Amino acid sequence: MTWWRWWKPGHPAQLVLGFSIWSIWFIAMYAGLSVVCQFVAPAPQDGAANWLNYTLWGLTSAVITLLLLLAWRGWRYCHSVPHGSRTLRFIGYVSTVLYVMAALATLFGGLPVLVLAPCI
Amino acid sequence: MTDANKAIRSAADVNKLTQIWANLPGWGSLAAVNHSTIGLRFMVTGMVFFLIGGVLAMLLRTQLALPEQSIISAGVYGQLFSMHGSVMMFLFAIPVLEGLAIYLIPKMTGSRDLLFPRISALGYYCYLFGGIIIMFSLLLGIAPASGWFMYTPLSSSEFSPGPGSDFWLLGITFVEISAMAAGIELTVSILCSRAKGMTLNRMPLFCWYILVMALMIVFGFPPLILASILLELERAAGMPFFTVAAGGDPLLWQHLFWLFGHPEVYIIFLPAAGIVSTLIPVFSGRPIVGYRWVVIGIILTGFISFGLWVHHMFTVGIPQLAQAFFSVASMLVAVPTAIQVFAWLATLWYGKVVFRLPMLWICGFLLIFVCGGLTGVMLALVPFNWQVHDTHFVVAHMHYVLVGGMFFPLIAGLYYWLPLVSGRMPSEKIGRWGFWLTFSGFNLTFLLMHLTGLLGMPRRVYTYEAGLGWDWLNLLSSVGSFIMAIGVAMVLLDLLLHFWFGKRASANPWHADTLEWALDMPPAQYNFASLPVVNSRQPLWHDPALPQRIAAGEGGMTDTSSGRRENWGTSAVSACVEQTLHLPGNSWWPLYSALALAVVCISLLCRWYPLALLAALVALVLLLCWSWHNGANLPPLASPADSKPALPLTDQSTDGPGRWGMVVTLLANGALFMALLFGWFYLWTAAPQWSAPAEGPLPVTLLLLCGALATVALWQFNRLSRQLANGGDTRLQQQLWLCVITGSAHFILLLSLFIMAPLAYTSSAHDAVIMVILLYLLGHAGLAVLLTLLQALRVARGYVSKHRPYEPQVIKPLWFYYLAVYWLSIVSFFILPLGWGQVL
């Protein structure tokens, strides 16, 4: 079993990879926030401008970048697949859209860290 | 061959096929495993539970019709609403849809059966027995009364001292075996056994929906199974996972329950949406608009629905930022639903819609479900959620989503596929009366209930004072519910009567496009006389003569000489034929195993622990015997040349459905482990009175040594299975015995550590969790060793060899899984606390 092939753009694992990354991001955000708020909560008077929110936004930005890169790779792949390979084009197209949607979901999910204090 | 000869041969083949696939007569039908039989049993049983749940609802509405009534006491009311929710969710909605999927998937994908038919039968019996056990609590007047979500501490032994909660916890867990079985089986069957040419992009949308639903079951149910086990351990053995004073936290239950509970809504919705996506194109006379977008919507729903669970907990005290995450996710889930709704509307717009009876129910669905979705978006907003939390508004929303999103499409689907099952058409007249009564009754009941909730009426109260403004609303809601009940009764009457009085259906009566309509009506047990080859997304529209060609034996797998139930095994993406699958036939093992498990369940309910242990051992022996007989068990091959036919059998290859089944099962197992890990970290960080001993309960060096033994055992097993896959079997049996010895040494050392560990599991949540994880590890280590031992014995019988390398490849992922969870557990439960213990 060569696990590396799962990362190739035409592999069906690509259909779930985008939102798997989103899921990990989601868990990391919620778990990280909960743990930090429990033990080293930033001062409430800092509002949204504190190290925790900056870190969470940094993570969000990194994940969005990764997902958009994967979407771009998928899009290029769709154009490189011969017209006869409909199944591969299907996987490429669907996974590309899912990467974009995962990026958007990450963006919308992450936006609250720009305006809300974390541990109140 | 002349036409006459062809006809004679065809008739002989059909007879042989009928004989091979037939259920046993009389009582022997209890040993049936065929997907059509099991699917129908699921659906009929589910409808019986639906009637029971409906009667409970009528009782509730009778009590609430007028203020200050005392027809039903507060205690009985608590039992009735808890059982209504539990029956409808666990004993009706999921099983009926599973039954529909079990019945339809092989027919739609061009197969003769699901790939693990005996697992289907086991699932059915677990469902049946579990359901009966739960219903008995109602008959005895000791039903659970803590709501269908069983919140702690209300459901804990302090506040629910009777056996009601135990009935729920044990009964529902028993029933969930069937859901897990269906989830695993449907996933593997859809991926590994489709018609030749039915590539992923040609798969009927219904199959996509069921695939995602099945995977959601695989990941969504384990948290509830874990939660139920933990709560039952707390109630029966005093292990305080949810008791604050001992370091537990009742909110952990809510997290684990809703980790399951919210995806559950979509587990119910997706198959129903699959029905809608199947019916709308048929009645519009054109392919669905945006097939790819609908697939995207389905996958999106599957993922995002796991990120919403906290919106059920907005009032428990969670930081506003965390609430915002879940609020956004709750709104995001409307996007994939909207994609599907727009695809359906566009298909209707561009098509020439024929408003037959099923379409009436689809239209009802569209209207009600969209309204339910909109109130869902309202509830996703935190401030509004706070205002209407635990009011009748939420009850109304939930029924709009579940009845609109599941019941209406289900009835549409039942009407649509009825001719396939019976060969007869339903009555349009009775059906239309049934629809309009149900539709108007439903809206009268639940549309007004939104208002009742907004006026402040809390849910789960057995009566209310007059003059609060709720009187007329409740009265009308109750009137509406009885109108709806009359409508549902008419529908069920129509469904029943049509078996005798319905007109004979013509072939493909709805002019549908999918393969199930290529079958006889009702279909033969083997479905397809010859397996179809598919070249399009709408095979019957593009090739109307396909049914005749299938019947004439012009498809694949027409040779019946093996005398076994055969099917094609195909590749997951491109649906290329790769192997011949021998599917198991009628068997008593599933019934016997389910009976033994039922005895375990009842013994635990009655606290007869020795009997429970004995029954558990019997169940284990039965399951192992089943696995032994379920293997290929063909005579040893005479020569190597025999081992390479044109299309290999599964046991002659290194990959097949059994291996896929093992991997999917381990995914579910992994979800349970992750839920346990979540619980551990949650208690550690959030439980108000969490306390951990200064030193770990077990010596880390010995745990590391134990892990080293497990690693060696895995290395040995991996080496021998790779050797087999590469065509070698030198000293295979010795290698397996060596692996058994190493694995046993690991197991014995771990068991010794467990016995010696000074765990105060009744007074400390910390120690209780440690105990559970150790038991989890011991169970898996024991299983891996036992299965390896059986392999060693099977080598001696010639069932495993270089010509039959398959079975060790099935067991290998279990070893890998076990090693991964072992090391992860050691780090998370024993090493990490050493460093962080003082800090946290």
PDB file of C-alpha atoms in Angstrom, chain B residues 27 30-31 118 121-122 125 128-129 587-597 622 626:
ATOM      1  CA  TRP B  27     -39.298 -21.596  10.373  1.00  0.00           C
ATOM      2  CA  LEU B  30     -35.555 -17.096  10.326  1.00  0.00           C
ATOM      3  CA  ALA B  31     -32.195 -18.100   8.901  1.00  0.00           C
ATOM      4  CA  ARG B 118     -25.268 -12.418   7.576  1.00  0.00           C
ATOM      5  CA  ALA B 121     -29.419 -10.538   9.573  1.00  0.00           C
ATOM      6  CA  LEU B 122     -27.544 -10.060  12.858  1.00  0.00           C
ATOM      7  CA  TYR B 125     -32.256  -9.400  15.131  1.00  0.00           C
ATOM      8  CA  LEU B 128     -35.809  -6.472  16.910  1.00  0.00           C
ATOM      9  CA  PHE B 129     -34.752  -7.835  20.292  1.00  0.00           C
ATOM     10  CA  SER B 587     -27.514 -19.234   8.356  1.00  0.00           C
ATOM     11  CA  TRP B 588     -28.657 -19.599  11.929  1.00  0.00           C
ATOM     12  CA  TRP B 589     -25.505 -17.978  13.339  1.00  0.00           C
ATOM     13  CA  PRO B 590     -26.934 -14.436  13.258  1.00  0.00           C
ATOM     14  CA  LEU B 591     -30.080 -15.434  15.136  1.00  0.00           C
ATOM     15  CA  TYR B 592     -28.191 -17.465  17.744  1.00  0.00           C
ATOM     16  CA  SER B 593     -25.630 -14.692  18.253  1.00  0.00           C
ATOM     17  CA  ALA B 594     -28.343 -12.057  18.624  1.00  0.00           C
ATOM     18  CA  LEU B 595     -30.184 -14.259  21.109  1.00  0.00           C
ATOM     19  CA  ALA B 596     -27.028 -14.619  23.191  1.00  0.00           C
ATOM     20  CA  LEU B 597     -26.514 -10.854  23.089  1.00  0.00           C
ATOM     21  CA  LEU B 622     -20.847 -18.181  18.578  1.00  0.00           C
ATOM     22  CA  TRP B 626     -19.516 -17.992  12.715  1.00  0.00           C
TER      23      TRP B 626
END
